[in-house]
Amino acid sequence: MTALKLDGRATAAQMKDDLAKRVSKLKDQGITPGLGTVLVGTDPASQSYVGAKIRDMEEVGINSLHRELPESASQDEVLEVIHELNNNPECTGYIVQLPLPKHIDTDTVLEAMDPAKDADGLHPLNLGRLVASAGGEITWPLPCTPKGCLTLLRNYDIDTKGKTVLVIGRGITIGRPATLLFTRRDVNATVIAAHTGTTNMEELIGQADIIIAAAGNAGMVTKDMVKDGVVILDVGVSRETNAEGKTRIVGDVAPDVADVASAMSPNPGGVGPMTRVELVANVVEIAEQQAAKASS
């Protein structure tokens, strides 16, 4: 068996075409969505990721409101930027790029955000809505990576209903919200959450119909662990440097798992582009909801 490639780049490109049309329609109504990006410090990965997000927004016609602070910025200085974006009418939604420097309390910063402008879906109120809502319409921003995982599966008509989904990792951006999202009635999966404290990881991997690997542990899921026909979303990111000093990104799933999987996302090029396009989608959805309220 050669696994079907779950192509995040191609899926994201299709979504961008649709999102650009929706942004154009909003502009016809006199509304231009704007995304704020808050970057504290000079972490190269964060700088690269924020730059890519800004390019994505500009491609579909969304304005960029970038705010950059030095590594030495105080918590109060970061909160001043949060307050400014909360009250800026040109800002439809915004993100605070994580991780923040260690001297800044991440929870305090996220809680200070206007939940209606939380484009990453990580405000405690929005995460709490996900906890409280097992069904019905979702009217608040969802965390982008779990949302992108589900969109990618649906784009390839991969059924989740009644399937056993193993989520490896319990981080706030992927693992924890993915567990909640995949148990909603419209997804209807049986979800197992595994992490560094899990003692029977190989047994659980062997039981799973769908695996969302988001541990950041290079190659931890191997061919001999999974069952034939498994669907794999490789979300973890590790960086390996070879003898020549060149660095490359590798995922949590060994490449030869593709020999036995029915479908598998590449890494890079799978869930990463979906995460970014779902951020665009969140901003567009916030703007559309604001337009609907204004016209009612």
PDB file of C-alpha atoms in Angstrom:
ATOM      1  CA  MET A   1       0.000   0.000   0.000  1.00  0.00           C
ATOM      2  CA  THR A   2       1.178   3.502  -0.795  1.00  0.00           C
ATOM      3  CA  ALA A   3      -0.549   6.102   1.324  1.00  0.00           C
ATOM      4  CA  LEU A   4      -2.740   8.774  -0.239  1.00  0.00           C
ATOM      5  CA  LYS A   5      -0.965  12.101   0.217  1.00  0.00           C
ATOM      6  CA  LEU A   6      -3.059  14.519   2.269  1.00  0.00           C
ATOM      7  CA  ASP A   7      -1.731  17.610   0.535  1.00  0.00           C
ATOM      8  CA  GLY A   8      -2.085  20.617   2.815  1.00  0.00           C
ATOM      9  CA  ARG A   9      -0.513  23.017   0.347  1.00  0.00           C
ATOM     10  CA  ALA A  10      -3.001  22.173  -2.412  1.00  0.00           C
ATOM     11  CA  THR A  11      -5.966  22.232  -0.030  1.00  0.00           C
ATOM     12  CA  ALA A  12      -4.883  25.576   1.426  1.00  0.00           C
ATOM     13  CA  ALA A  13      -4.522  27.052  -2.064  1.00  0.00           C
ATOM     14  CA  GLN A  14      -8.098  26.047  -2.901  1.00  0.00           C
ATOM     15  CA  MET A  15      -9.322  27.588   0.342  1.00  0.00           C
ATOM     16  CA  LYS A  16      -7.432  30.831  -0.343  1.00  0.00           C
ATOM     17  CA  ASP A  17      -9.239  31.230  -3.663  1.00  0.00           C
ATOM     18  CA  ASP A  18     -12.586  31.000  -1.869  1.00  0.00           C
ATOM     19  CA  LEU A  19     -11.452  33.266   0.970  1.00  0.00           C
ATOM     20  CA  ALA A  20     -10.260  35.924  -1.496  1.00  0.00           C
ATOM     21  CA  LYS A  21     -13.745  35.990  -3.020  1.00  0.00           C
ATOM     22  CA  ARG A  22     -15.309  36.364   0.414  1.00  0.00           C
ATOM     23  CA  VAL A  23     -12.934  39.208   1.301  1.00  0.00           C
ATOM     24  CA  SER A  24     -13.806  40.926  -1.983  1.00  0.00           C
ATOM     25  CA  LYS A  25     -17.492  40.671  -1.105  1.00  0.00           C
ATOM     26  CA  LEU A  26     -16.814  42.193   2.312  1.00  0.00           C
ATOM     27  CA  LYS A  27     -14.932  45.074   0.696  1.00  0.00           C
ATOM     28  CA  ASP A  28     -17.947  45.698  -1.540  1.00  0.00           C
ATOM     29  CA  GLN A  29     -19.848  46.242   1.709  1.00  0.00           C
ATOM     30  CA  GLY A  30     -17.235  48.724   2.907  1.00  0.00           C
ATOM     31  CA  ILE A  31     -15.465  46.260   5.236  1.00  0.00           C
ATOM     32  CA  THR A  32     -11.755  45.479   4.910  1.00  0.00           C
ATOM     33  CA  PRO A  33     -10.634  42.770   7.373  1.00  0.00           C
ATOM     34  CA  GLY A  34      -7.392  43.401   9.226  1.00  0.00           C
ATOM     35  CA  LEU A  35      -5.148  40.924  11.043  1.00  0.00           C
ATOM     36  CA  GLY A  36      -2.910  42.049  13.889  1.00  0.00           C
ATOM     37  CA  THR A  37       0.264  40.070  14.605  1.00  0.00           C
ATOM     38  CA  VAL A  38       2.166  40.573  17.860  1.00  0.00           C
ATOM     39  CA  LEU A  39       5.753  39.319  17.823  1.00  0.00           C
ATOM     40  CA  VAL A  40       7.946  39.660  20.909  1.00  0.00           C
ATOM     41  CA  GLY A  41      11.637  38.908  20.468  1.00  0.00           C
ATOM     42  CA  THR A  42      13.755  37.620  17.597  1.00  0.00           C
ATOM     43  CA  ASP A  43      13.169  33.863  17.576  1.00  0.00           C
ATOM     44  CA  PRO A  44      13.898  32.883  13.937  1.00  0.00           C
ATOM     45  CA  ALA A  45      11.097  30.302  13.754  1.00  0.00           C
ATOM     46  CA  SER A  46       8.557  32.791  15.123  1.00  0.00           C
ATOM     47  CA  GLN A  47       9.742  35.507  12.735  1.00  0.00           C
ATOM     48  CA  SER A  48       9.446  33.138   9.785  1.00  0.00           C
ATOM     49  CA  TYR A  49       6.016  31.944  10.817  1.00  0.00           C
ATOM     50  CA  VAL A  50       4.615  35.437  11.385  1.00  0.00           C
ATOM     51  CA  GLY A  51       6.022  36.544   8.027  1.00  0.00           C
ATOM     52  CA  ALA A  52       4.266  33.634   6.319  1.00  0.00           C
ATOM     53  CA  LYS A  53       0.981  34.515   8.055  1.00  0.00           C
ATOM     54  CA  ILE A  54       1.229  38.112   6.888  1.00  0.00           C
ATOM     55  CA  ARG A  55       1.862  36.973   3.296  1.00  0.00           C
ATOM     56  CA  ASP A  56      -1.161  34.664   3.476  1.00  0.00           C
ATOM     57  CA  MET A  57      -3.355  37.551   4.590  1.00  0.00           C
ATOM     58  CA  GLU A  58      -2.107  39.889   1.906  1.00  0.00           C
ATOM     59  CA  GLU A  59      -2.739  37.230  -0.770  1.00  0.00           C
ATOM     60  CA  VAL A  60      -6.469  37.266  -0.018  1.00  0.00           C
ATOM     61  CA  GLY A  61      -6.743  41.034   0.523  1.00  0.00           C
ATOM     62  CA  ILE A  62      -6.614  41.244   4.325  1.00  0.00           C
ATOM     63  CA  ASN A  63      -4.724  44.198   5.812  1.00  0.00           C
ATOM     64  CA  SER A  64      -1.729  43.517   8.055  1.00  0.00           C
ATOM     65  CA  LEU A  65      -1.315  45.309  11.380  1.00  0.00           C
ATOM     66  CA  HIS A  66       2.049  44.055  12.619  1.00  0.00           C
ATOM     67  CA  ARG A  67       3.333  44.926  16.074  1.00  0.00           C
ATOM     68  CA  GLU A  68       6.895  43.949  16.979  1.00  0.00           C
ATOM     69  CA  LEU A  69       8.537  44.282  20.387  1.00  0.00           C
ATOM     70  CA  PRO A  70      12.095  43.506  21.554  1.00  0.00           C
ATOM     71  CA  GLU A  71      12.946  40.440  23.632  1.00  0.00           C
ATOM     72  CA  SER A  72      13.419  42.769  26.608  1.00  0.00           C
ATOM     73  CA  ALA A  73       9.868  44.164  26.428  1.00  0.00           C
ATOM     74  CA  SER A  74       8.081  44.134  29.776  1.00  0.00           C
ATOM     75  CA  GLN A  75       4.754  42.454  30.353  1.00  0.00           C
ATOM     76  CA  ASP A  76       3.120  45.877  30.692  1.00  0.00           C
ATOM     77  CA  GLU A  77       4.509  46.904  27.309  1.00  0.00           C
ATOM     78  CA  VAL A  78       3.054  43.774  25.708  1.00  0.00           C
ATOM     79  CA  LEU A  79      -0.294  44.429  27.416  1.00  0.00           C
ATOM     80  CA  GLU A  80      -0.283  47.990  26.032  1.00  0.00           C
ATOM     81  CA  VAL A  81      -0.129  46.527  22.518  1.00  0.00           C
ATOM     82  CA  ILE A  82      -2.953  44.116  23.372  1.00  0.00           C
ATOM     83  CA  HIS A  83      -5.076  47.017  24.619  1.00  0.00           C
ATOM     84  CA  GLU A  84      -4.352  49.003  21.445  1.00  0.00           C
ATOM     85  CA  LEU A  85      -5.439  46.150  19.166  1.00  0.00           C
ATOM     86  CA  ASN A  86      -8.520  45.448  21.286  1.00  0.00           C
ATOM     87  CA  ASN A  87      -9.647  49.004  20.628  1.00  0.00           C
ATOM     88  CA  ASN A  88      -8.405  49.412  17.054  1.00  0.00           C
ATOM     89  CA  PRO A  89     -11.389  49.401  14.652  1.00  0.00           C
ATOM     90  CA  GLU A  90      -9.104  48.421  11.750  1.00  0.00           C
ATOM     91  CA  CYS A  91      -8.199  45.183  13.559  1.00  0.00           C
ATOM     92  CA  THR A  92     -10.724  42.423  12.892  1.00  0.00           C
ATOM     93  CA  GLY A  93      -8.689  39.814  14.742  1.00  0.00           C
ATOM     94  CA  TYR A  94      -5.167  39.300  15.951  1.00  0.00           C
ATOM     95  CA  ILE A  95      -2.686  36.772  17.259  1.00  0.00           C
ATOM     96  CA  VAL A  96       0.077  36.812  19.814  1.00  0.00           C
ATOM     97  CA  GLN A  97       2.875  34.639  18.453  1.00  0.00           C
ATOM     98  CA  LEU A  98       3.896  31.963  20.941  1.00  0.00           C
ATOM     99  CA  PRO A  99       6.098  31.191  22.727  1.00  0.00           C
ATOM    100  CA  LEU A 100       6.573  34.485  24.511  1.00  0.00           C
ATOM    101  CA  PRO A 101       9.817  35.248  26.387  1.00  0.00           C
ATOM    102  CA  LYS A 102       9.974  33.458  29.729  1.00  0.00           C
ATOM    103  CA  HIS A 103       9.617  36.635  31.820  1.00  0.00           C
ATOM    104  CA  ILE A 104       6.146  37.285  30.329  1.00  0.00           C
ATOM    105  CA  ASP A 105       3.107  35.438  31.688  1.00  0.00           C
ATOM    106  CA  THR A 106       1.448  33.906  28.631  1.00  0.00           C
ATOM    107  CA  ASP A 107      -1.868  33.294  30.401  1.00  0.00           C
ATOM    108  CA  THR A 108      -2.123  36.932  31.473  1.00  0.00           C
ATOM    109  CA  VAL A 109      -1.488  38.122  27.923  1.00  0.00           C
ATOM    110  CA  LEU A 110      -4.010  35.725  26.340  1.00  0.00           C
ATOM    111  CA  GLU A 111      -6.663  36.572  28.925  1.00  0.00           C
ATOM    112  CA  ALA A 112      -6.222  40.286  28.155  1.00  0.00           C
ATOM    113  CA  MET A 113      -7.223  39.763  24.514  1.00  0.00           C
ATOM    114  CA  ASP A 114     -10.716  40.608  23.317  1.00  0.00           C
ATOM    115  CA  PRO A 115     -12.152  37.089  22.783  1.00  0.00           C
ATOM    116  CA  ALA A 116     -14.106  38.387  19.778  1.00  0.00           C
ATOM    117  CA  LYS A 117     -10.768  39.250  18.116  1.00  0.00           C
ATOM    118  CA  ASP A 118      -8.993  36.032  19.099  1.00  0.00           C
ATOM    119  CA  ALA A 119      -7.951  34.825  15.644  1.00  0.00           C
ATOM    120  CA  ASP A 120      -6.008  31.848  17.060  1.00  0.00           C
ATOM    121  CA  GLY A 121      -8.952  30.594  19.137  1.00  0.00           C
ATOM    122  CA  LEU A 122      -6.787  30.352  22.264  1.00  0.00           C
ATOM    123  CA  HIS A 123      -8.534  32.803  24.600  1.00  0.00           C
ATOM    124  CA  PRO A 124      -9.818  30.939  27.695  1.00  0.00           C
ATOM    125  CA  LEU A 125     -13.388  31.982  26.869  1.00  0.00           C
ATOM    126  CA  ASN A 126     -13.203  30.505  23.370  1.00  0.00           C
ATOM    127  CA  LEU A 127     -11.534  27.319  24.602  1.00  0.00           C
ATOM    128  CA  GLY A 128     -14.220  27.120  27.281  1.00  0.00           C
ATOM    129  CA  ARG A 129     -16.912  27.353  24.614  1.00  0.00           C
ATOM    130  CA  LEU A 130     -15.306  24.390  22.889  1.00  0.00           C
ATOM    131  CA  VAL A 131     -15.379  22.464  26.168  1.00  0.00           C
ATOM    132  CA  ALA A 132     -19.040  23.323  26.769  1.00  0.00           C
ATOM    133  CA  SER A 133     -20.299  22.683  23.243  1.00  0.00           C
ATOM    134  CA  ALA A 134     -20.581  19.078  22.074  1.00  0.00           C
ATOM    135  CA  GLY A 135     -22.852  19.982  19.172  1.00  0.00           C
ATOM    136  CA  GLY A 136     -24.592  22.807  17.345  1.00  0.00           C
ATOM    137  CA  GLU A 137     -23.211  25.699  15.339  1.00  0.00           C
ATOM    138  CA  ILE A 138     -19.737  26.992  16.135  1.00  0.00           C
ATOM    139  CA  THR A 139     -19.852  30.790  16.259  1.00  0.00           C
ATOM    140  CA  TRP A 140     -16.453  31.489  17.813  1.00  0.00           C
ATOM    141  CA  PRO A 141     -12.871  31.080  16.525  1.00  0.00           C
ATOM    142  CA  LEU A 142     -11.454  27.555  16.757  1.00  0.00           C
ATOM    143  CA  PRO A 143      -7.748  26.815  17.336  1.00  0.00           C
ATOM    144  CA  CYS A 144      -6.207  26.782  13.879  1.00  0.00           C
ATOM    145  CA  THR A 145      -4.231  23.526  13.861  1.00  0.00           C
ATOM    146  CA  PRO A 146      -7.006  21.192  15.115  1.00  0.00           C
ATOM    147  CA  LYS A 147      -9.425  22.949  12.775  1.00  0.00           C
ATOM    148  CA  GLY A 148      -6.950  22.467   9.915  1.00  0.00           C
ATOM    149  CA  CYS A 149      -6.600  18.755  10.729  1.00  0.00           C
ATOM    150  CA  LEU A 150     -10.350  18.272  10.484  1.00  0.00           C
ATOM    151  CA  THR A 151     -10.654  20.344   7.292  1.00  0.00           C
ATOM    152  CA  LEU A 152      -7.878  18.329   5.641  1.00  0.00           C
ATOM    153  CA  LEU A 153      -9.552  15.017   6.471  1.00  0.00           C
ATOM    154  CA  ARG A 154     -12.884  16.256   5.176  1.00  0.00           C
ATOM    155  CA  ASN A 155     -11.334  17.577   1.981  1.00  0.00           C
ATOM    156  CA  TYR A 156     -10.236  14.012   1.193  1.00  0.00           C
ATOM    157  CA  ASP A 157     -13.576  12.511   2.286  1.00  0.00           C
ATOM    158  CA  ILE A 158     -12.037  10.641   5.203  1.00  0.00           C
ATOM    159  CA  ASP A 159     -14.831   9.661   7.581  1.00  0.00           C
ATOM    160  CA  THR A 160     -14.263  10.228  11.292  1.00  0.00           C
ATOM    161  CA  LYS A 161     -17.592   8.969  12.625  1.00  0.00           C
ATOM    162  CA  GLY A 162     -17.110   6.004  14.938  1.00  0.00           C
ATOM    163  CA  LYS A 163     -13.369   5.944  14.319  1.00  0.00           C
ATOM    164  CA  THR A 164     -10.735   5.713  17.045  1.00  0.00           C
ATOM    165  CA  VAL A 165      -8.612   8.865  16.914  1.00  0.00           C
ATOM    166  CA  LEU A 166      -5.347   8.929  18.864  1.00  0.00           C
ATOM    167  CA  VAL A 167      -4.056  12.408  19.676  1.00  0.00           C
ATOM    168  CA  ILE A 168      -0.400  12.312  20.743  1.00  0.00           C
ATOM    169  CA  GLY A 169       0.458  15.473  22.657  1.00  0.00           C
ATOM    170  CA  ARG A 170      -1.425  17.639  25.153  1.00  0.00           C
ATOM    171  CA  GLY A 171      -0.291  21.133  24.228  1.00  0.00           C
ATOM    172  CA  ILE A 172      -2.787  23.994  24.330  1.00  0.00           C
ATOM    173  CA  THR A 173      -2.436  24.819  20.624  1.00  0.00           C
ATOM    174  CA  ILE A 174      -2.968  21.291  19.239  1.00  0.00           C
ATOM    175  CA  GLY A 175      -3.395  18.316  21.535  1.00  0.00           C
ATOM    176  CA  ARG A 176      -5.937  19.512  24.078  1.00  0.00           C
ATOM    177  CA  PRO A 177      -8.276  21.344  21.667  1.00  0.00           C
ATOM    178  CA  ALA A 178      -8.000  18.558  19.060  1.00  0.00           C
ATOM    179  CA  THR A 179      -9.312  16.112  21.654  1.00  0.00           C
ATOM    180  CA  LEU A 180     -12.327  18.357  22.228  1.00  0.00           C
ATOM    181  CA  LEU A 181     -12.976  19.107  18.559  1.00  0.00           C
ATOM    182  CA  PHE A 182     -12.917  15.481  17.442  1.00  0.00           C
ATOM    183  CA  THR A 183     -15.431  14.446  20.103  1.00  0.00           C
ATOM    184  CA  ARG A 184     -18.073  16.913  18.885  1.00  0.00           C
ATOM    185  CA  ARG A 185     -21.210  15.264  17.494  1.00  0.00           C
ATOM    186  CA  ASP A 186     -20.570  16.375  13.914  1.00  0.00           C
ATOM    187  CA  VAL A 187     -17.155  14.642  14.030  1.00  0.00           C
ATOM    188  CA  ASN A 188     -18.246  11.825  16.357  1.00  0.00           C
ATOM    189  CA  ALA A 189     -14.897  10.103  16.858  1.00  0.00           C
ATOM    190  CA  THR A 190     -13.762   8.172  19.910  1.00  0.00           C
ATOM    191  CA  VAL A 191     -10.680  10.091  21.028  1.00  0.00           C
ATOM    192  CA  ILE A 192      -7.750   8.811  23.050  1.00  0.00           C
ATOM    193  CA  ALA A 193      -5.362  11.442  24.416  1.00  0.00           C
ATOM    194  CA  ALA A 194      -1.761  10.273  24.845  1.00  0.00           C
ATOM    195  CA  HIS A 195       1.266  12.179  26.100  1.00  0.00           C
ATOM    196  CA  THR A 196       4.615  11.816  27.851  1.00  0.00           C
ATOM    197  CA  GLY A 197       2.913  10.186  30.837  1.00  0.00           C
ATOM    198  CA  THR A 198       1.308   7.451  28.718  1.00  0.00           C
ATOM    199  CA  THR A 199       2.812   4.060  29.537  1.00  0.00           C
ATOM    200  CA  ASN A 200       1.197   1.963  26.769  1.00  0.00           C
ATOM    201  CA  MET A 201       1.861   4.259  23.809  1.00  0.00           C
ATOM    202  CA  GLU A 202       2.676   1.472  21.320  1.00  0.00           C
ATOM    203  CA  GLU A 203      -0.510  -0.397  22.219  1.00  0.00           C
ATOM    204  CA  LEU A 204      -2.627   2.723  21.662  1.00  0.00           C
ATOM    205  CA  ILE A 205      -0.885   3.527  18.375  1.00  0.00           C
ATOM    206  CA  GLY A 206      -1.715   0.021  17.167  1.00  0.00           C
ATOM    207  CA  GLN A 207      -5.422   0.484  17.975  1.00  0.00           C
ATOM    208  CA  ALA A 208      -5.919   3.826  16.241  1.00  0.00           C
ATOM    209  CA  ASP A 209      -7.793   4.352  12.967  1.00  0.00           C
ATOM    210  CA  ILE A 210      -6.573   7.958  12.769  1.00  0.00           C
ATOM    211  CA  ILE A 211      -3.448   9.326  14.462  1.00  0.00           C
ATOM    212  CA  ILE A 212      -2.762  13.012  15.073  1.00  0.00           C
ATOM    213  CA  ALA A 213       0.906  13.020  16.042  1.00  0.00           C
ATOM    214  CA  ALA A 214       1.774  16.323  17.717  1.00  0.00           C
ATOM    215  CA  ALA A 215       4.455  15.451  20.253  1.00  0.00           C
ATOM    216  CA  GLY A 216       7.484  17.060  18.612  1.00  0.00           C
ATOM    217  CA  ASN A 217       9.376  13.767  18.947  1.00  0.00           C
ATOM    218  CA  ALA A 218      11.050  12.987  15.631  1.00  0.00           C
ATOM    219  CA  GLY A 219      10.068   9.641  14.106  1.00  0.00           C
ATOM    220  CA  MET A 220       8.347   8.318  17.230  1.00  0.00           C
ATOM    221  CA  VAL A 221       5.543   6.613  15.239  1.00  0.00           C
ATOM    222  CA  THR A 222       7.067   3.758  13.247  1.00  0.00           C
ATOM    223  CA  LYS A 223       5.817   1.313  10.630  1.00  0.00           C
ATOM    224  CA  ASP A 224       5.776  -1.653  12.981  1.00  0.00           C
ATOM    225  CA  MET A 225       3.511   0.166  15.488  1.00  0.00           C
ATOM    226  CA  VAL A 226       0.534   1.092  13.289  1.00  0.00           C
ATOM    227  CA  LYS A 227      -2.191  -1.080  11.824  1.00  0.00           C
ATOM    228  CA  ASP A 228      -2.699  -1.433   8.089  1.00  0.00           C
ATOM    229  CA  GLY A 229      -4.878   1.294   6.615  1.00  0.00           C
ATOM    230  CA  VAL A 230      -4.295   3.842   9.389  1.00  0.00           C
ATOM    231  CA  VAL A 231      -4.741   7.541   8.560  1.00  0.00           C
ATOM    232  CA  ILE A 232      -1.873   9.729   9.780  1.00  0.00           C
ATOM    233  CA  LEU A 233      -1.734  13.471  10.385  1.00  0.00           C
ATOM    234  CA  ASP A 234       1.900  14.267  11.140  1.00  0.00           C
ATOM    235  CA  VAL A 235       1.821  17.556  13.045  1.00  0.00           C
ATOM    236  CA  GLY A 236       4.952  17.415  15.212  1.00  0.00           C
ATOM    237  CA  VAL A 237       7.907  19.601  14.267  1.00  0.00           C
ATOM    238  CA  SER A 238      11.530  18.812  15.074  1.00  0.00           C
ATOM    239  CA  ARG A 239      14.676  20.198  13.506  1.00  0.00           C
ATOM    240  CA  GLU A 240      17.587  17.937  12.638  1.00  0.00           C
ATOM    241  CA  THR A 241      21.048  19.138  11.625  1.00  0.00           C
ATOM    242  CA  ASN A 242      23.218  16.911   9.443  1.00  0.00           C
ATOM    243  CA  ALA A 243      26.994  16.625   9.355  1.00  0.00           C
ATOM    244  CA  GLU A 244      27.196  19.477   6.836  1.00  0.00           C
ATOM    245  CA  GLY A 245      25.349  21.769   9.232  1.00  0.00           C
ATOM    246  CA  LYS A 246      22.151  21.862   7.193  1.00  0.00           C
ATOM    247  CA  THR A 247      18.910  21.856   9.178  1.00  0.00           C
ATOM    248  CA  ARG A 248      15.679  20.239   8.041  1.00  0.00           C
ATOM    249  CA  ILE A 249      12.222  19.863   9.541  1.00  0.00           C
ATOM    250  CA  VAL A 250      11.101  16.355  10.407  1.00  0.00           C
ATOM    251  CA  GLY A 251       7.803  15.113  11.811  1.00  0.00           C
ATOM    252  CA  ASP A 252       6.760  12.646  14.490  1.00  0.00           C
ATOM    253  CA  VAL A 253       6.071   9.895  11.939  1.00  0.00           C
ATOM    254  CA  ALA A 254       8.748   7.786  10.261  1.00  0.00           C
ATOM    255  CA  PRO A 255       8.551   8.040   6.440  1.00  0.00           C
ATOM    256  CA  ASP A 256       8.082   4.289   5.915  1.00  0.00           C
ATOM    257  CA  VAL A 257       4.727   4.427   7.728  1.00  0.00           C
ATOM    258  CA  ALA A 258       3.427   5.494   4.298  1.00  0.00           C
ATOM    259  CA  ASP A 259       3.933   1.873   3.182  1.00  0.00           C
ATOM    260  CA  VAL A 260       1.074   0.668   5.393  1.00  0.00           C
ATOM    261  CA  ALA A 261      -1.068   3.796   5.933  1.00  0.00           C
ATOM    262  CA  SER A 262      -4.089   4.459   3.725  1.00  0.00           C
ATOM    263  CA  ALA A 263      -3.558   8.221   3.900  1.00  0.00           C
ATOM    264  CA  MET A 264      -0.827  10.404   5.385  1.00  0.00           C
ATOM    265  CA  SER A 265       0.001  14.100   5.505  1.00  0.00           C
ATOM    266  CA  PRO A 266       3.575  15.062   4.605  1.00  0.00           C
ATOM    267  CA  ASN A 267       5.674  17.108   6.976  1.00  0.00           C
ATOM    268  CA  PRO A 268       6.366  19.777   5.914  1.00  0.00           C
ATOM    269  CA  GLY A 269       3.526  20.498   3.484  1.00  0.00           C
ATOM    270  CA  GLY A 270       0.635  18.852   5.309  1.00  0.00           C
ATOM    271  CA  VAL A 271      -0.977  20.337   8.393  1.00  0.00           C
ATOM    272  CA  GLY A 272       1.338  23.389   8.510  1.00  0.00           C
ATOM    273  CA  PRO A 273      -0.249  25.152   5.502  1.00  0.00           C
ATOM    274  CA  MET A 274      -3.680  24.221   6.869  1.00  0.00           C
ATOM    275  CA  THR A 275      -2.908  25.920  10.182  1.00  0.00           C
ATOM    276  CA  ARG A 276      -2.034  29.137   8.376  1.00  0.00           C
ATOM    277  CA  VAL A 277      -5.046  29.105   6.068  1.00  0.00           C
ATOM    278  CA  GLU A 278      -7.383  28.430   8.994  1.00  0.00           C
ATOM    279  CA  LEU A 279      -6.064  31.617  10.597  1.00  0.00           C
ATOM    280  CA  VAL A 280      -7.104  33.457   7.427  1.00  0.00           C
ATOM    281  CA  ALA A 281     -10.489  31.724   7.576  1.00  0.00           C
ATOM    282  CA  ASN A 282     -10.973  32.735  11.218  1.00  0.00           C
ATOM    283  CA  VAL A 283     -10.359  36.397  10.398  1.00  0.00           C
ATOM    284  CA  VAL A 284     -12.759  36.269   7.437  1.00  0.00           C
ATOM    285  CA  GLU A 285     -15.418  34.531   9.536  1.00  0.00           C
ATOM    286  CA  ILE A 286     -15.109  37.159  12.287  1.00  0.00           C
ATOM    287  CA  ALA A 287     -15.527  39.937   9.696  1.00  0.00           C
ATOM    288  CA  GLU A 288     -18.545  38.207   8.144  1.00  0.00           C
ATOM    289  CA  GLN A 289     -20.212  37.861  11.536  1.00  0.00           C
ATOM    290  CA  GLN A 290     -19.593  41.550  12.240  1.00  0.00           C
ATOM    291  CA  ALA A 291     -21.085  42.470   8.856  1.00  0.00           C
ATOM    292  CA  ALA A 292     -24.161  40.335   9.522  1.00  0.00           C
ATOM    293  CA  LYS A 293     -24.730  42.002  12.900  1.00  0.00           C
ATOM    294  CA  ALA A 294     -24.306  45.471  11.386  1.00  0.00           C
ATOM    295  CA  SER A 295     -26.924  44.777   8.707  1.00  0.00           C
ATOM    296  CA  SER A 296     -29.487  43.189  11.029  1.00  0.00           C
TER     297      SER A 296
END
